[in-house]
Tab-separated table of C-alpha atoms in Angstrom:
chain	number	residue	atom	x	y	z
A	55	SER	CA	10.022	13.849	-5.208
A	56	LEU	CA	7.888	12.066	-2.904
A	57	SER	CA	5.135	12.019	-5.407
A	58	LYS	CA	7.261	10.449	-8.262
A	59	TRP	CA	5.631	7.090	-9.254
A	60	ASN	CA	9.248	5.291	-9.172
A	61	PHE	CA	10.410	6.710	-5.599
A	62	ASP	CA	12.785	4.344	-4.440
A	63	VAL	CA	11.732	3.621	-0.794
A	64	PHE	CA	14.687	1.268	-0.253
A	65	GLU	CA	16.859	3.961	-0.600
A	66	ILE	CA	15.490	5.471	2.388
A	67	SER	CA	15.519	2.305	4.429
A	68	LYS	CA	19.302	2.094	3.596
A	69	ILE	CA	20.095	5.551	5.230
A	70	PRO	CA	22.349	4.730	8.581
A	71	GLY	CA	19.890	4.555	11.519
A	72	VAL	CA	16.747	4.676	9.582
A	73	GLU	CA	16.669	0.751	9.905
A	74	SER	CA	17.385	-0.042	13.538
A	75	ASP	CA	16.862	-3.347	15.531
A	76	GLU	CA	13.988	-1.852	17.738
A	77	VAL	CA	11.962	-0.263	15.039
A	78	SER	CA	11.765	0.825	11.272
A	79	SER	CA	11.983	4.681	10.695
A	80	THR	CA	11.191	4.539	6.950
A	81	LEU	CA	7.588	4.411	8.048
A	82	LEU	CA	8.080	7.551	10.513
A	83	PHE	CA	9.992	9.575	7.903
A	84	LEU	CA	7.575	9.095	4.971
A	85	GLY	CA	4.588	9.369	7.010
A	86	TRP	CA	5.686	12.452	8.721
A	87	ALA	CA	7.117	13.852	5.228
A	88	ILE	CA	3.499	13.094	3.387
A	89	VAL	CA	0.671	13.281	6.073
A	90	ALA	CA	2.250	16.568	7.940
A	91	SER	CA	3.006	18.377	4.682
A	92	PRO	CA	3.562	21.227	4.316
A	93	HIS	CA	4.844	21.461	7.982
A	94	SER	CA	7.173	18.900	7.332
A	95	GLN	CA	8.528	20.693	4.280
A	96	LYS	CA	8.901	23.851	6.356
A	97	ALA	CA	10.901	21.838	8.921
A	98	MET	CA	13.390	20.274	6.715
A	99	SER	CA	13.914	23.696	4.842
A	100	ASN	CA	14.477	25.215	8.210
A	101	SER	CA	16.789	22.200	9.395
A	102	ILE	CA	18.596	22.366	6.116
A	103	ASP	CA	18.980	26.607	6.491
A	104	ILE	CA	20.252	25.872	10.012
A	105	SER	CA	22.855	23.228	8.970
A	106	LYS	CA	24.242	25.541	6.369
A	107	GLY	CA	24.534	28.317	8.986
A	108	ASN	CA	21.684	30.646	7.485
A	109	THR	CA	19.695	31.773	10.981
A	110	SER	CA	17.641	33.950	9.050
A	111	SER	CA	13.975	33.166	8.377
A	112	ASP	CA	14.294	34.088	4.818
A	113	ASN	CA	13.045	30.322	4.035
A	114	GLU	CA	9.401	31.208	2.644
A	115	SER	CA	10.220	29.266	-0.613
A	116	VAL	CA	8.308	26.384	1.370
A	117	GLU	CA	4.732	27.820	0.823
A	118	MET	CA	2.235	27.002	3.472
A	119	SER	CA	-0.174	26.562	0.859
A	120	ASN	CA	1.392	23.655	-0.650
A	121	GLY	CA	0.857	19.941	0.728
A	122	TYR	CA	-2.165	18.667	2.341
A	123	ASN	CA	-2.408	20.659	5.148
A	124	PHE	CA	-3.930	18.383	7.545
A	125	VAL	CA	-2.444	19.389	10.787
A	126	THR	CA	-4.249	22.544	10.704
A	127	LYS	CA	-7.367	21.377	9.145
A	128	PHE	CA	-7.800	18.281	11.780
A	129	ASN	CA	-6.173	19.661	15.122
A	130	PHE	CA	-3.348	17.531	15.429
A	131	SER	CA	0.377	18.110	16.083
A	132	PRO	CA	3.251	16.948	13.991
A	133	ASN	CA	4.523	15.296	17.357
A	134	THR	CA	1.218	13.441	17.793
A	135	LEU	CA	1.575	12.130	14.197
A	136	CYS	CA	5.087	10.919	15.039
A	137	GLN	CA	4.005	9.044	17.972
A	138	PHE	CA	1.431	7.353	16.178
A	139	LEU	CA	3.692	6.413	12.974
A	140	ARG	CA	6.264	5.167	15.692
A	141	SER	CA	3.714	3.016	17.385
A	142	ILE	CA	2.325	1.563	14.214
A	143	ALA	CA	5.984	0.751	12.980
A	144	ALA	CA	6.808	-0.908	15.986
A	145	ASP	CA	3.873	-3.666	15.247
A	146	TYR	CA	4.906	-4.057	11.741
A	147	VAL	CA	6.827	-7.405	11.987
A	148	ARG	CA	10.530	-6.645	10.858
A	149	GLU	CA	11.086	-10.411	10.336
A	150	ASN	CA	8.772	-10.623	7.706
A	151	PRO	CA	10.802	-10.317	3.873
A	152	TYR	CA	7.661	-8.833	2.313
A	153	HIS	CA	5.012	-7.709	4.681
A	154	ASN	CA	6.689	-5.065	6.952
A	155	ALA	CA	7.219	-1.379	7.337
A	156	ILE	CA	9.185	-0.855	4.355
A	157	HIS	CA	6.355	-2.373	2.231
A	158	ALA	CA	3.923	-0.111	4.503
A	159	SER	CA	6.064	2.663	3.611
A	160	ASP	CA	6.099	1.817	-0.366
A	161	VAL	CA	2.092	1.630	-0.348
A	162	LEU	CA	1.695	4.784	1.431
A	163	GLN	CA	4.025	6.790	-1.075
A	164	THR	CA	2.278	5.015	-3.778
A	165	THR	CA	-1.101	5.935	-2.806
A	166	HIS	CA	0.384	9.598	-2.512
A	167	SER	CA	1.478	9.506	-5.866
A	168	ILE	CA	-1.706	8.173	-7.399
A	169	LEU	CA	-3.407	11.095	-5.623
A	170	GLN	CA	-1.035	13.372	-6.919
A	171	LEU	CA	-1.496	12.087	-10.512
A	172	GLY	CA	-5.383	12.792	-10.653
A	173	GLY	CA	-6.728	10.583	-7.773
A	174	LEU	CA	-7.547	13.658	-5.795
A	175	ALA	CA	-10.678	14.539	-8.288
A	176	PHE	CA	-12.440	11.558	-6.799
A	177	SER	CA	-11.985	12.777	-3.119
A	178	SER	CA	-14.752	15.243	-1.931
A	179	GLY	CA	-12.223	16.999	0.617
A	180	SER	CA	-9.127	16.603	3.139
A	181	LEU	CA	-11.193	14.433	5.375
A	182	GLU	CA	-11.671	11.626	2.648
A	183	THR	CA	-7.691	12.259	1.650
A	184	TYR	CA	-6.603	12.124	5.081
A	185	SER	CA	-8.437	8.876	5.950
A	186	VAL	CA	-7.237	6.821	2.592
A	187	LEU	CA	-3.605	7.900	3.332
A	188	LEU	CA	-4.187	6.829	6.943
A	189	ALA	CA	-5.456	3.464	5.979
A	190	ALA	CA	-2.193	2.952	3.866
A	191	ILE	CA	-0.108	3.412	6.664
A	192	ILE	CA	-1.859	0.674	9.013
A	193	HIS	CA	-2.810	-1.726	6.338
A	194	ASP	CA	-0.529	-4.500	6.957
A	195	VAL	CA	0.421	-3.788	10.671
A	196	GLY	CA	0.606	-6.767	12.599
A	197	HIS	CA	1.102	-9.044	9.626
A	198	PRO	CA	2.149	-12.300	10.516
A	199	GLY	CA	3.888	-13.347	7.146
A	200	LYS	CA	1.259	-15.746	6.433
A	201	ASN	CA	-1.908	-15.330	4.341
A	202	ASN	CA	-5.687	-15.643	5.123
A	203	ALA	CA	-5.743	-19.173	3.797
A	204	TYR	CA	-2.867	-20.144	6.117
A	205	MET	CA	-4.760	-18.523	9.125
A	206	MET	CA	-7.881	-20.605	8.244
A	207	ASN	CA	-6.128	-23.708	7.403
A	208	THR	CA	-4.470	-23.591	10.689
A	209	PHE	CA	-7.720	-22.529	12.764
A	210	SER	CA	-5.588	-19.738	13.984
A	211	ASP	CA	-6.662	-17.611	17.011
A	212	LEU	CA	-6.941	-14.795	14.258
A	213	SER	CA	-9.409	-16.890	12.020
A	214	ILE	CA	-11.593	-17.596	15.024
A	215	ARG	CA	-11.774	-14.238	16.134
A	216	TYR	CA	-12.856	-12.984	12.653
A	217	ASN	CA	-14.950	-16.006	11.666
A	218	ASN	CA	-12.427	-16.539	8.528
A	219	ILE	CA	-13.748	-13.195	7.409
A	220	SER	CA	-10.996	-10.866	5.883
A	221	ILE	CA	-9.158	-12.341	8.791
A	222	LEU	CA	-5.920	-10.391	8.403
A	223	GLU	CA	-7.427	-7.088	7.309
A	224	ASN	CA	-9.806	-7.001	10.498
A	225	HIS	CA	-6.811	-7.932	12.518
A	226	HIS	CA	-4.757	-4.753	11.001
A	227	LEU	CA	-7.898	-2.467	11.713
A	228	ALA	CA	-8.317	-3.684	15.221
A	229	LEU	CA	-4.586	-3.530	16.250
A	230	ALA	CA	-4.565	0.179	14.926
A	231	PHE	CA	-7.748	1.362	16.343
A	232	SER	CA	-7.050	-0.385	19.662
A	233	ARG	CA	-4.655	2.493	20.144
A	234	LEU	CA	-7.271	5.419	19.346
A	235	LEU	CA	-10.506	3.894	20.862
A	236	GLY	CA	-12.063	2.269	23.842
A	237	ALA	CA	-10.085	1.593	26.953
A	238	ARG	CA	-6.569	1.464	25.332
A	239	ARG	CA	-6.688	4.341	23.994
A	240	GLN	CA	-3.478	6.672	24.115
A	241	ARG	CA	-3.999	10.250	23.522
A	242	ASP	CA	-0.587	11.196	23.025
A	243	LEU	CA	-0.791	9.364	19.488
A	244	ASP	CA	-4.476	9.960	18.486
A	245	ILE	CA	-4.400	11.386	15.236
A	246	LEU	CA	-8.020	11.295	14.878
A	247	GLY	CA	-8.534	12.967	18.423
A	248	GLY	CA	-9.072	16.558	16.993
A	249	LEU	CA	-12.147	15.424	14.696
A	250	ASN	CA	-15.766	16.275	15.558
A	251	PRO	CA	-17.906	13.235	16.344
A	252	HIS	CA	-19.545	13.329	12.691
A	253	ASP	CA	-16.177	13.447	10.944
A	254	HIS	CA	-14.631	10.985	13.128
A	255	GLU	CA	-17.332	8.330	12.242
A	256	THR	CA	-16.692	9.036	8.713
A	257	ALA	CA	-12.843	8.887	8.905
A	258	ARG	CA	-13.404	5.432	10.353
A	259	LYS	CA	-15.451	4.345	8.144
A	260	ILE	CA	-13.378	5.289	5.348
A	261	ILE	CA	-10.214	3.762	6.673
A	262	VAL	CA	-12.206	0.227	7.558
A	263	ASP	CA	-13.584	0.044	4.063
A	264	SER	CA	-10.034	0.956	2.394
A	265	VAL	CA	-8.083	-1.801	4.539
A	266	LEU	CA	-11.019	-4.431	4.079
A	267	GLY	CA	-10.717	-3.614	0.156
A	268	THR	CA	-7.168	-4.779	0.454
A	269	ASP	CA	-8.282	-8.325	0.750
A	270	MET	CA	-7.523	-10.103	-2.200
A	271	SER	CA	-10.641	-12.316	-2.052
A	272	ARG	CA	-12.575	-8.960	-3.004
A	273	HIS	CA	-10.225	-8.136	-5.872
A	274	PHE	CA	-12.100	-9.547	-8.779
A	275	THR	CA	-15.315	-8.178	-7.634
A	276	SER	CA	-13.832	-4.760	-7.113
A	277	ILE	CA	-12.618	-4.775	-10.572
A	278	ALA	CA	-15.631	-5.739	-12.003
A	279	THR	CA	-17.697	-3.009	-10.027
A	280	LEU	CA	-15.441	-0.510	-11.383
A	281	LYS	CA	-15.241	-1.624	-14.850
A	282	GLY	CA	-19.329	-1.933	-14.829
A	283	ARG	CA	-19.723	1.538	-13.687
A	284	LEU	CA	-17.100	2.965	-15.960
A	285	ASP	CA	-18.960	1.129	-18.797
A	286	SER	CA	-22.093	2.651	-17.726
A	287	LEU	CA	-21.017	6.348	-17.260
A	288	GLU	CA	-18.968	6.144	-20.824
A	289	LYS	CA	-22.084	4.795	-22.416
A	290	ASN	CA	-24.542	7.270	-20.803
A	291	SER	CA	-23.034	10.234	-19.985
A	292	SER	CA	-22.912	13.462	-22.482
A	293	ALA	CA	-20.401	14.830	-20.525
A	294	ALA	CA	-17.087	15.982	-22.210
A	295	ASP	CA	-15.300	14.313	-19.503
A	296	PRO	CA	-17.619	11.375	-17.642
A	297	ARG	CA	-15.365	11.606	-14.633
A	298	SER	CA	-17.039	14.919	-13.553
A	299	GLU	CA	-19.955	13.277	-13.130
A	300	TRP	CA	-18.344	10.763	-10.146
A	301	LYS	CA	-19.932	11.931	-7.033
A	302	GLY	CA	-20.558	10.859	-3.394
A	303	GLU	CA	-20.113	6.785	-3.129
A	304	GLU	CA	-19.215	6.292	-6.379
A	305	ALA	CA	-16.263	8.562	-6.506
A	306	LEU	CA	-15.346	7.338	-2.882
A	307	PHE	CA	-15.365	3.857	-4.293
A	308	VAL	CA	-12.633	4.899	-6.813
A	309	LEU	CA	-10.685	6.923	-3.860
A	310	LYS	CA	-10.724	3.737	-1.655
A	311	PHE	CA	-9.777	1.327	-4.803
A	312	ILE	CA	-6.611	3.682	-5.040
A	313	LEU	CA	-4.928	2.010	-1.717
A	314	HIS	CA	-5.956	-1.627	-3.379
A	315	ALA	CA	-4.118	-0.454	-6.320
A	316	ALA	CA	-1.206	0.835	-4.396
A	317	ASP	CA	-1.173	-2.476	-2.447
A	318	ILE	CA	-0.167	-4.623	-5.748
A	319	SER	CA	1.663	-2.089	-7.475
A	320	ASN	CA	5.374	-3.624	-7.145
A	321	PRO	CA	5.120	-4.991	-10.683
A	322	ALA	CA	4.351	-1.575	-12.126
A	323	LYS	CA	7.448	-0.172	-10.635
A	324	LYS	CA	11.005	0.367	-11.251
A	325	PHE	CA	12.177	-1.846	-8.617
A	326	PHE	CA	9.998	-4.745	-9.591
A	327	VAL	CA	12.369	-7.368	-9.178
A	328	GLU	CA	13.513	-6.344	-5.712
A	329	TRP	CA	10.091	-6.812	-4.251
A	330	ALA	CA	9.317	-10.095	-6.195
A	331	ASP	CA	11.967	-11.808	-4.725
A	332	LEU	CA	10.771	-10.475	-1.263
A	333	VAL	CA	7.280	-11.788	-1.567
A	334	LEU	CA	8.538	-14.997	-2.852
A	335	GLU	CA	10.737	-15.347	-0.110
A	336	GLU	CA	7.733	-14.789	2.208
A	337	PHE	CA	5.426	-16.991	-0.056
A	338	PHE	CA	8.071	-20.026	-0.003
A	339	ALA	CA	8.360	-19.865	4.020
A	340	GLN	CA	4.617	-20.049	4.391
A	341	GLY	CA	4.643	-22.871	1.942
A	342	ASP	CA	7.469	-24.844	4.019
A	343	ALA	CA	5.199	-24.260	6.990
A	344	GLU	CA	2.046	-25.977	5.350
A	345	MET	CA	4.115	-28.823	4.064
A	346	MET	CA	5.700	-29.405	7.977
A	347	HIS	CA	1.778	-29.004	9.234
A	348	GLY	CA	0.766	-31.690	6.386
A	349	LEU	CA	-1.598	-28.959	4.794
A	350	PRO	CA	-2.075	-28.073	1.222
A	351	VAL	CA	0.565	-25.730	-0.114
A	352	SER	CA	-0.879	-22.299	-1.193
A	353	PRO	CA	-0.822	-21.105	-4.630
A	354	LEU	CA	2.746	-19.706	-5.458
A	355	CYS	CA	4.422	-20.925	-2.168
A	356	HIS	CA	6.007	-23.941	-3.370
A	357	ARG	CA	9.786	-23.157	-3.595
A	358	LYS	CA	10.345	-26.219	-5.796
A	359	THR	CA	7.471	-26.072	-8.353
A	360	THR	CA	6.899	-22.038	-8.553
A	361	GLY	CA	8.754	-20.529	-11.350
A	362	ARG	CA	9.909	-17.337	-10.332
A	363	ALA	CA	9.317	-15.497	-13.518
A	364	GLU	CA	6.103	-17.510	-14.401
A	365	SER	CA	4.682	-16.399	-11.055
A	366	GLN	CA	5.288	-12.822	-11.659
A	367	ILE	CA	4.104	-12.703	-15.337
A	368	GLY	CA	0.598	-14.305	-14.213
A	369	PHE	CA	-0.116	-12.066	-11.590
A	370	THR	CA	0.994	-9.239	-13.532
A	371	ASN	CA	-1.233	-10.120	-16.370
A	372	PHE	CA	-4.114	-11.337	-14.555
A	373	VAL	CA	-4.132	-8.933	-11.703
A	374	VAL	CA	-1.981	-6.094	-11.818
A	375	LYS	CA	-2.613	-5.074	-15.559
A	376	PRO	CA	-6.308	-4.998	-15.510
A	377	THR	CA	-6.210	-3.147	-12.309
A	378	PHE	CA	-4.314	-0.197	-13.493
A	379	GLU	CA	-5.977	-0.442	-16.920
A	380	GLN	CA	-9.260	0.400	-15.182
A	381	LEU	CA	-7.592	2.793	-12.980
A	382	ALA	CA	-6.194	4.637	-16.331
A	383	ARG	CA	-9.850	5.130	-17.309
A	384	CYS	CA	-10.482	7.258	-14.339
A	385	ILE	CA	-7.142	8.853	-14.066
A	386	PRO	CA	-5.711	9.335	-17.630
A	387	ALA	CA	-2.250	10.097	-16.428
A	388	ILE	CA	-1.574	6.838	-15.425
A	389	ARG	CA	-1.852	5.266	-18.585
A	390	ASN	CA	1.406	7.285	-19.776
A	391	GLU	CA	3.129	7.234	-16.272
A	392	VAL	CA	2.454	3.165	-15.202
A	393	LEU	CA	0.986	1.146	-18.080
A	394	PRO	CA	4.493	1.426	-20.307
A	395	THR	CA	6.552	0.588	-17.307
A	396	ILE	CA	3.899	-2.558	-16.494
A	397	GLU	CA	4.765	-4.013	-20.272
A	398	LYS	CA	8.547	-3.175	-19.807
A	399	ASN	CA	8.453	-5.382	-16.731
A	400	LEU	CA	6.459	-7.846	-18.497
A	401	SER	CA	8.931	-8.145	-21.178
A	402	PHE	CA	11.664	-8.735	-18.715
A	403	TRP	CA	9.837	-11.490	-16.738
A	404	SER	CA	9.361	-13.141	-20.308
A	405	ALA	CA	13.038	-13.082	-21.038
A	406	GLU	CA	13.720	-14.667	-17.741
A	407	LYS	CA	11.259	-17.191	-18.217
A	408	CYS	CA	12.991	-18.108	-21.452
A	409	LYS	CA	16.084	-18.613	-19.463
A	410	GLU	CA	14.381	-20.451	-16.999
A	411	ASP	CA	13.165	-22.922	-19.333
A	412	VAL	CA	16.048	-23.526	-20.746
A	413	GLU	CA	18.134	-24.311	-17.568
A	414	GLY	CA	15.522	-26.496	-16.586
A	415	LYS	CA	15.835	-28.408	-19.808
A	416	GLU	CA	19.345	-28.832	-19.249
A	417	VAL	CA	18.847	-30.260	-15.752
A	418	GLU	CA	16.259	-32.800	-17.243
A	419	GLU	CA	18.808	-34.017	-19.576
A	420	THR	CA	21.595	-34.052	-17.055
A	421	ASN	CA	19.211	-36.335	-14.877
A	422	ASP	CA	18.580	-38.457	-17.838
């Protein structure tokens, strides 16, 4: 199921032909399956029936009332969505070990999963939900495989263009919206083209705010804001379920925060080791480049001093776990669905750290 927390995006990427040399189709497939639902499910059901030799139209088991139904509500065709997804996927850098279209696919599916776990309660309607899912699709498009600190320290063109303010996040947004707005607008892939001016402006603002919210420099402020709102609500509310009182901007804050949580969710997943190795590979490549340029090596980017297990324990304990603990206060299903996996993964890394410590001492004794 696409809404399953531990959905295996790697399995999709390994299907023959999905990851070609030209473009990633993992994002195309998952984007179409999720955003075009239930039309995508209907199409897949038709295809299965035809492949089995069933040419009748008796496939109404796929109810058109299920799924988001954005295609009908926002007046775009599945083909327009597919053109958009192909275009965005092509601008994700395939050479990046981590920040590539497979990561984007995972973040999209995870955002969808959190929404289905209860996050939809914080959406005032389909437009907000649609916007957050689109933000997930584009949130790292054009990522160069180096972080904002590297952009600033090397005085890159992007750092100059965006004045050192959420450099990469602004870049992702500009790259995506250049297809949908202005002189370079491509009407054949404009998935916002069917919106009226007010809804278009609303969708764009939500997408922009959501992607900017993935800037890790904003993380602790966002967590503190969410915790403060939750503490205040629980203290002052007389409602049986204080979440029912979240309206307007407060509810929208949680909805946008869901994308940030999805973006850092790998340590809370079944395939946490695979993701950890990919992100460290990318970090170490940045550290190598920083040393080559005589720059300070960014945290977790020095391949000789960064401990694999220790890096994951620290990131999980100080960033990931607090994020999902606060989100669980908003979406109770997360408490049983996600938090136990985090604890299990931390136990794994603790055991790995013990092994690494023993191996390190053995190397020291050998050298002595």
